[in-house]
PDB file of C-alpha atoms in Angstrom:
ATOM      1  CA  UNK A1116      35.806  36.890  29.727  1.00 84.00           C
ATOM      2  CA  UNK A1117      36.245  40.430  30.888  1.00 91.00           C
ATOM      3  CA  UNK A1118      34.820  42.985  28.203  1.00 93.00           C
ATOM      4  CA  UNK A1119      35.722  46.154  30.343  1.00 90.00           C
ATOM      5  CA  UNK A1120      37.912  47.161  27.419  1.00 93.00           C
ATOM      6  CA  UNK A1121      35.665  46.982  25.148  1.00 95.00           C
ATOM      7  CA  UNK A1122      32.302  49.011  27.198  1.00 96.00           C
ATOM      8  CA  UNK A1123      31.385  52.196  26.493  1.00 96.00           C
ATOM      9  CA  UNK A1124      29.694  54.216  29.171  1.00 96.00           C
ATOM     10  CA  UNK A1125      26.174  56.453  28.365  1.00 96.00           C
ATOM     11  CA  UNK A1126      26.934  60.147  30.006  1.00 97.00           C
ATOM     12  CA  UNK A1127      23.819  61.899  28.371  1.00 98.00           C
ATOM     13  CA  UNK A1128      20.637  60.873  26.237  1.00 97.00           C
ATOM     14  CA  UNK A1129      18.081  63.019  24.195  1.00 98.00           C
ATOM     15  CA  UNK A1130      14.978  61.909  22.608  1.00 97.00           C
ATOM     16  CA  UNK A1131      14.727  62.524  19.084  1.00 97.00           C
ATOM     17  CA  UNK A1132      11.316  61.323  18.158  1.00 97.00           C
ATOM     18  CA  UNK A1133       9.013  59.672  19.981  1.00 96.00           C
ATOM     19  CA  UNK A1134       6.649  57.591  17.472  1.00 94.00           C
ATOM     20  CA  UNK A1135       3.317  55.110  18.072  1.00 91.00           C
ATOM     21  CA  UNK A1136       5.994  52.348  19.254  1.00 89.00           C
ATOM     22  CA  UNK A1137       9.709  53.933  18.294  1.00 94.00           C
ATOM     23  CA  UNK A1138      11.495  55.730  20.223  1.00 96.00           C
ATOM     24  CA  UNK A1139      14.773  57.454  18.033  1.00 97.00           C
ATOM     25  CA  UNK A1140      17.517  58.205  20.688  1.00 97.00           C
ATOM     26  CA  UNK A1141      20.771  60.070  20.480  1.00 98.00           C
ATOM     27  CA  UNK A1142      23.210  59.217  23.553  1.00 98.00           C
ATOM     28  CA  UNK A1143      26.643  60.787  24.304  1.00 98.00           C
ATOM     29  CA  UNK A1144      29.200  57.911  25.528  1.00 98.00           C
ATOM     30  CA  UNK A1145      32.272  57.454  26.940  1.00 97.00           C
ATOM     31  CA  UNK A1146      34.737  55.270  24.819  1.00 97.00           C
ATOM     32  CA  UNK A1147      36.909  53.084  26.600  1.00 96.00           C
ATOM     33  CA  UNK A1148      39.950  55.287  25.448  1.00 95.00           C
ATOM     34  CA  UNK A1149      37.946  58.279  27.324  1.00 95.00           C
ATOM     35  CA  UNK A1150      37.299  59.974  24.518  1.00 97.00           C
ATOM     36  CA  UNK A1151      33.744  61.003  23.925  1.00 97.00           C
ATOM     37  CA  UNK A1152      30.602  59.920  20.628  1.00 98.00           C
ATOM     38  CA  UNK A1153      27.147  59.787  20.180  1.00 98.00           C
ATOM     39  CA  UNK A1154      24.905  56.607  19.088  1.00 98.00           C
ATOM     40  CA  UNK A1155      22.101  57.180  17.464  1.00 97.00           C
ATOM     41  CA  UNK A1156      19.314  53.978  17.959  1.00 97.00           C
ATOM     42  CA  UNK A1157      15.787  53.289  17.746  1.00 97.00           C
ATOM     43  CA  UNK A1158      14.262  51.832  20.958  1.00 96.00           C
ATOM     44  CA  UNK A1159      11.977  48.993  20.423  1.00 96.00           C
ATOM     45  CA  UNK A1160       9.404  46.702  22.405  1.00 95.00           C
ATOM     46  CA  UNK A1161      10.615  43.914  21.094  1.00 96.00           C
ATOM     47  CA  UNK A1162       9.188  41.029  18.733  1.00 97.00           C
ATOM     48  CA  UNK A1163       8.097  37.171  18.214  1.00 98.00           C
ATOM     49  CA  UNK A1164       8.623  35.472  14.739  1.00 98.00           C
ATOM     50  CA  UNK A1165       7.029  31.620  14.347  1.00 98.00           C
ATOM     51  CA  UNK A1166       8.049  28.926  12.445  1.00 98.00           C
ATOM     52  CA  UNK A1167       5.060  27.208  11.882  1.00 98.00           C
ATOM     53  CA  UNK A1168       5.010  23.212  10.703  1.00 98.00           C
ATOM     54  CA  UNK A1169       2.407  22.012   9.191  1.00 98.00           C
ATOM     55  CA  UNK A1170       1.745  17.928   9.146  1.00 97.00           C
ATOM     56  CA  UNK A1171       2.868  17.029   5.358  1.00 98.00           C
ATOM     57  CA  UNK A1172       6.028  19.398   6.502  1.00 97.00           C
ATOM     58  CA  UNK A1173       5.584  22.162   4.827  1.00 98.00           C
ATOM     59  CA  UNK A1174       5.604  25.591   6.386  1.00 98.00           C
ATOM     60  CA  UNK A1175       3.332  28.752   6.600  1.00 98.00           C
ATOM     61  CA  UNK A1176       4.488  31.936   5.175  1.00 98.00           C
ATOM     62  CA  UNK A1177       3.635  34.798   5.080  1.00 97.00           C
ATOM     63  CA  UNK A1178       3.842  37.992   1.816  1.00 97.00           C
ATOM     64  CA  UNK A1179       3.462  40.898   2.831  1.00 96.00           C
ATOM     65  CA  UNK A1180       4.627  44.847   1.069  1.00 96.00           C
ATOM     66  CA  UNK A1181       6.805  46.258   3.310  1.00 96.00           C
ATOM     67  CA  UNK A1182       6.857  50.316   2.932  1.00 95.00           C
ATOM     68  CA  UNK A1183      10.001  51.226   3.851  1.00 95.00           C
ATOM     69  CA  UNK A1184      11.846  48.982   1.449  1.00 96.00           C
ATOM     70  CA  UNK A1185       9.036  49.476  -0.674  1.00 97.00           C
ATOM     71  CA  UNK A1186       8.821  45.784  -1.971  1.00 96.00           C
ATOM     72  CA  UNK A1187       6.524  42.367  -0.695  1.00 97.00           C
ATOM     73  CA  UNK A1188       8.638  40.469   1.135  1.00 97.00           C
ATOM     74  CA  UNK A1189       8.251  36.734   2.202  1.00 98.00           C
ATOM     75  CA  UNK A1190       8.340  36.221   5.878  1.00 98.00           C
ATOM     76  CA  UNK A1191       7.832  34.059   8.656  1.00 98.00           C
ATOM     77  CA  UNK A1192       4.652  35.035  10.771  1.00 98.00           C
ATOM     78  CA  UNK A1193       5.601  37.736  13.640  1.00 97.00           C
ATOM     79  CA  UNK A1194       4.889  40.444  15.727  1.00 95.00           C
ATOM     80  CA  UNK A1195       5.764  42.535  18.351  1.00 95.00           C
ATOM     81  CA  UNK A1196       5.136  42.421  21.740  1.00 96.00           C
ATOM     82  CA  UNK A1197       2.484  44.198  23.718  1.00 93.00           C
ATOM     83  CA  UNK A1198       4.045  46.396  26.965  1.00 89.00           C
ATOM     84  CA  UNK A1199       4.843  43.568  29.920  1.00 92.00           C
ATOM     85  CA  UNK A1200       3.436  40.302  27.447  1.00 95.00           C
ATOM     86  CA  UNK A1201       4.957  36.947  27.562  1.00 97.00           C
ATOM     87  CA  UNK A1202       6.641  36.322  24.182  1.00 97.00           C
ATOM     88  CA  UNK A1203       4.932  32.964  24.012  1.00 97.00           C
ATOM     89  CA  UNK A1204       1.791  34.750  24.425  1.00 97.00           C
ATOM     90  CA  UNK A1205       2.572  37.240  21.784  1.00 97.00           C
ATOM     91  CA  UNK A1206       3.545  34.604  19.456  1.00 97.00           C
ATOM     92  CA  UNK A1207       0.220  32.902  19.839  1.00 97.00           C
ATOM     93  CA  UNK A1208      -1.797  35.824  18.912  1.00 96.00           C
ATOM     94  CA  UNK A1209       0.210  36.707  16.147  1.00 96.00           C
ATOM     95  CA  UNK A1210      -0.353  33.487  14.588  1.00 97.00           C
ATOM     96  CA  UNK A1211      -3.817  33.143  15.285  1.00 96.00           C
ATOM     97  CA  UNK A1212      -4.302  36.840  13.835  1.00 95.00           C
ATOM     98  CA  UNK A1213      -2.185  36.718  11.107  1.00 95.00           C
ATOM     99  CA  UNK A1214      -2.550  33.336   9.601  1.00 97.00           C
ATOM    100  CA  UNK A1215      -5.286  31.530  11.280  1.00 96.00           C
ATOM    101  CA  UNK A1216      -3.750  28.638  12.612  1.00 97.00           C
ATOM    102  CA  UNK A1217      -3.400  27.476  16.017  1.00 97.00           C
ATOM    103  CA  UNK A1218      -0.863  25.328  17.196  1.00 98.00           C
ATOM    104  CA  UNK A1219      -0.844  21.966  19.643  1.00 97.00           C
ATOM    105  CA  UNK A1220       3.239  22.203  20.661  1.00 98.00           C
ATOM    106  CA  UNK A1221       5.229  25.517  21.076  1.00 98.00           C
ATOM    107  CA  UNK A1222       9.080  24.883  21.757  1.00 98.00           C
ATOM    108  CA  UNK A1223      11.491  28.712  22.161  1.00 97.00           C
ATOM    109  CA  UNK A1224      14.243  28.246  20.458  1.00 97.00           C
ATOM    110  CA  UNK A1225      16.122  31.432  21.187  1.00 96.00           C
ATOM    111  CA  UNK A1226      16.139  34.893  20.164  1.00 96.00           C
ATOM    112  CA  UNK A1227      18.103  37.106  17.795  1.00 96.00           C
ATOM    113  CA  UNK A1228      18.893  40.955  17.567  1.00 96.00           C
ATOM    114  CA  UNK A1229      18.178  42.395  15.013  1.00 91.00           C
ATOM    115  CA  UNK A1230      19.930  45.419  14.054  1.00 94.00           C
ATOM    116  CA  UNK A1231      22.536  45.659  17.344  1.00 95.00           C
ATOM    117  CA  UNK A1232      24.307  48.704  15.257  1.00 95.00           C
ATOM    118  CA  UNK A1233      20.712  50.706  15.453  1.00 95.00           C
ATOM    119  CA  UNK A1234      18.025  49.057  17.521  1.00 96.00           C
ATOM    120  CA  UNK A1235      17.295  47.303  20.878  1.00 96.00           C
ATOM    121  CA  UNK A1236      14.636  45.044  19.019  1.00 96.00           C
ATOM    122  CA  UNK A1237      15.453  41.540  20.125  1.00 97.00           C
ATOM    123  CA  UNK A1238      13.134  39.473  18.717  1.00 98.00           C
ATOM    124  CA  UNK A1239      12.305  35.864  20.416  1.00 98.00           C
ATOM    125  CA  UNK A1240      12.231  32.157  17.722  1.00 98.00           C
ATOM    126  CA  UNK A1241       9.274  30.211  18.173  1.00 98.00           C
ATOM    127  CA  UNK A1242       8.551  26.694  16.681  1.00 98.00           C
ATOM    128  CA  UNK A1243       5.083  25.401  15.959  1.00 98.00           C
ATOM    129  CA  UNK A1244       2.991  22.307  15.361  1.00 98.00           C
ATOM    130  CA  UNK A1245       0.534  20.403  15.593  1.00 97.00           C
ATOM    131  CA  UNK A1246      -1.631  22.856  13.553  1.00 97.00           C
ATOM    132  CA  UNK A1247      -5.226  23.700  13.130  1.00 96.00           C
ATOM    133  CA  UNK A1248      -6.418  26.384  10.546  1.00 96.00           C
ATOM    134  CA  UNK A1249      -9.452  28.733  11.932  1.00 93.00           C
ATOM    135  CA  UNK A1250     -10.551  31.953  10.534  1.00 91.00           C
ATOM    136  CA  UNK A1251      -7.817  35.060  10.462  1.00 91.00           C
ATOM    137  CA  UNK A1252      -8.292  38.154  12.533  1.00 87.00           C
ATOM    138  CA  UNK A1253      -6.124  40.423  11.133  1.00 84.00           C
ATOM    139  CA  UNK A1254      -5.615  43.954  12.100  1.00 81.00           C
ATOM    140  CA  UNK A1255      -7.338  47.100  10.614  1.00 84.00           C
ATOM    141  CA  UNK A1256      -4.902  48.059   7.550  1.00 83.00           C
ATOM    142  CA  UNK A1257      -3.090  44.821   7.804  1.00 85.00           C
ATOM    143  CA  UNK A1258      -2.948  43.177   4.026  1.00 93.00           C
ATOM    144  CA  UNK A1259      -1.097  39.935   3.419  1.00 95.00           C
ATOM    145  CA  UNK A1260      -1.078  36.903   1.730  1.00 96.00           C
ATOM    146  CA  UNK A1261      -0.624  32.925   3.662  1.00 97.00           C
ATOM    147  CA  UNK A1262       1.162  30.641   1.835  1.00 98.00           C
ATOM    148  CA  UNK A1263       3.123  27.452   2.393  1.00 98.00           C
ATOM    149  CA  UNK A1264       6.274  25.789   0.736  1.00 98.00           C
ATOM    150  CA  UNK A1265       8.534  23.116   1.437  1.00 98.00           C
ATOM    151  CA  UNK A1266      11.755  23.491   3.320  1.00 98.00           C
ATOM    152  CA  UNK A1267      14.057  22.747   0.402  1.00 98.00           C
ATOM    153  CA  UNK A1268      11.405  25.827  -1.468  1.00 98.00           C
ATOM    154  CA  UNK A1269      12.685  28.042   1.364  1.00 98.00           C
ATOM    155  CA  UNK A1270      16.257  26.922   1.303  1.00 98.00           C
ATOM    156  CA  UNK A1271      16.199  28.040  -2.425  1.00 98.00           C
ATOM    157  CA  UNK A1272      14.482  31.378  -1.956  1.00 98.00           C
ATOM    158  CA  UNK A1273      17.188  32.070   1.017  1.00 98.00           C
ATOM    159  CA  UNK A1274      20.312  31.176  -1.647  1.00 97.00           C
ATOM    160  CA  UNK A1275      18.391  33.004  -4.922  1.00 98.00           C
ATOM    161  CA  UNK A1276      17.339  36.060  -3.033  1.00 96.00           C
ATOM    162  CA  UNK A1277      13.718  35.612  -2.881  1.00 96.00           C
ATOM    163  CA  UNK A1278      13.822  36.036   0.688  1.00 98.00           C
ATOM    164  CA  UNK A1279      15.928  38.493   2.254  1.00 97.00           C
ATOM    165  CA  UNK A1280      14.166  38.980   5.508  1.00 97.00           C
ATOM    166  CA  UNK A1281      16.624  38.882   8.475  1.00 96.00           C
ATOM    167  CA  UNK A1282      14.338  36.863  10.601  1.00 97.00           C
ATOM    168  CA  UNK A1283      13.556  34.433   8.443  1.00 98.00           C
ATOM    169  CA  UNK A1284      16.471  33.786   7.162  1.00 97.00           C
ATOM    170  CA  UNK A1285      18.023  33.208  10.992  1.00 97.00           C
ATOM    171  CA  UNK A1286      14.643  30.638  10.921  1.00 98.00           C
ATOM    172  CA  UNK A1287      15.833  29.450   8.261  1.00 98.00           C
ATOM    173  CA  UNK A1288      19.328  28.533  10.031  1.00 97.00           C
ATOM    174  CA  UNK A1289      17.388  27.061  12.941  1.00 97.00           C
ATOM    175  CA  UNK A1290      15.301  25.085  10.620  1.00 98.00           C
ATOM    176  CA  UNK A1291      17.736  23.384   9.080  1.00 98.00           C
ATOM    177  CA  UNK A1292      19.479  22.433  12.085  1.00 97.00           C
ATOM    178  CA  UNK A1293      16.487  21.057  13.033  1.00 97.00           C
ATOM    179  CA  UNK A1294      16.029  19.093  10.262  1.00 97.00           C
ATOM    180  CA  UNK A1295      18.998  17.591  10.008  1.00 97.00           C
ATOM    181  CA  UNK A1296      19.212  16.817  14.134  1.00 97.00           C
ATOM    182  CA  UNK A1297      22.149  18.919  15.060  1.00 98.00           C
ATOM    183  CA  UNK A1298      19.942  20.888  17.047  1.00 97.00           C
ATOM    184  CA  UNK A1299      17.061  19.624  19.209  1.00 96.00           C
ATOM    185  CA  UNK A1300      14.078  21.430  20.556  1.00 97.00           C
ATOM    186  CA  UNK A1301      11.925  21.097  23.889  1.00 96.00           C
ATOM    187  CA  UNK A1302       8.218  20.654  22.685  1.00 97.00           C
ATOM    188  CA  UNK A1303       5.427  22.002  25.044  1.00 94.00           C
ATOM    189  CA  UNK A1304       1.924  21.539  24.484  1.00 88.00           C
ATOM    190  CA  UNK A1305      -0.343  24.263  24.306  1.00 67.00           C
ATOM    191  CA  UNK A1306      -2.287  25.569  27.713  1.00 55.00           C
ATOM    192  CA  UNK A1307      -5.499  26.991  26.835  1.00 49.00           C
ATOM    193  CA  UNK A1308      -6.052  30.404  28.698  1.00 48.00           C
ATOM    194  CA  UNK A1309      -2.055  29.789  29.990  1.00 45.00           C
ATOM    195  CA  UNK A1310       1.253  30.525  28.329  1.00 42.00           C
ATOM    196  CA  UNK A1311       3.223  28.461  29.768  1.00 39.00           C
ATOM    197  CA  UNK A1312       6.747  27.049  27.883  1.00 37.00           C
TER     198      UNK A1312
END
């Protein structure tokens, strides 16, 4: 499919703010009509969110206040990445930090972006099993709750507006296609000291 009509071509960029891990841009393009605009986005490392299965089939969640929206929102366990780390690596740690589980069998199952208006955050869809709860090791001024529910729980708190999370409602998608079998995933067990998929 060609797109060339569609492309818009960067002629200038300025940094607006350069934060701990955001960077706020503001680029001058050329529209495909040759007329001229700016986009203003927020450059971001990039993220991992989990889907964690426990045995019984429930899932691990997450609660956690989110300042900016200024609520607690239930999530799926995530994270972003580190400069140069694997996602599966990142996903891993995040797990392990934020809930205390490990898991025997990772399987990718894609990656979403987020905000593609605003933001180059993609963030990469892990599934895990095969679980094993240690102790948490959660960052300095990190505060959340771990808590599990069924599938058809989440389902529900997706349709009422419990959860309104992005990412875990696209989880929530992929979840229910794996349920039901429409959509299959490649299971890999865990390397200790490796990432590999």
């Amino acid at each position: 499919m060609d797109d060339a009509h569609l492309k818009e071509e960067g002629t200038a960029s300025e940094l607006l703010l350069q934060g701990n891990f955001l960077r706020a841009m503001r680029d001058t393009v050329r529209l495909p009509d040759g007329h001229t605009a700016t986009r203003e986005y927020v450059v971001h490392p990039g993220a991992v969110v989990i889907v964690p299965l426990l045995d019984d089939g429930r899932l691990v969640l997450e609660r956690q206040y989110r300042y900016p929206i200024g609520r607690v929102m239930t999530e799926f366990p995530a994270g972003k990445l580190d400069a140069g780390e694997d996602p599966l690596v990142c996903g891993q740690r995040e797990l392990l930090e934020e809930t205390g589980y490990t898991a025997r069998e990772w399987a990718h199952a894609g990656a979403m972006h987020l905000a593609v208006a605003y933001s180059t955050e993609i963030i990469h869809i892990y599934f895990a099993r095969g679980l094993s709860l240690g102790d948490r090791q959660l960052d300095h001024g990190e505060f959340l709750d771990v808590i599990s529910a069924t599938p058809q729980e989440l389902f529900g708190w997706c349709r009422d507006g419990t959860v309104t999370d992005a990412k875990t409602q696209t989880c929530t998608l992929w979840l229910q296609n794996v349920l039901s079998g429409a959509w299959t995933l490649q299971w890999d067990a865990h390397v200790p000291g490796g990432a590999g998929r």
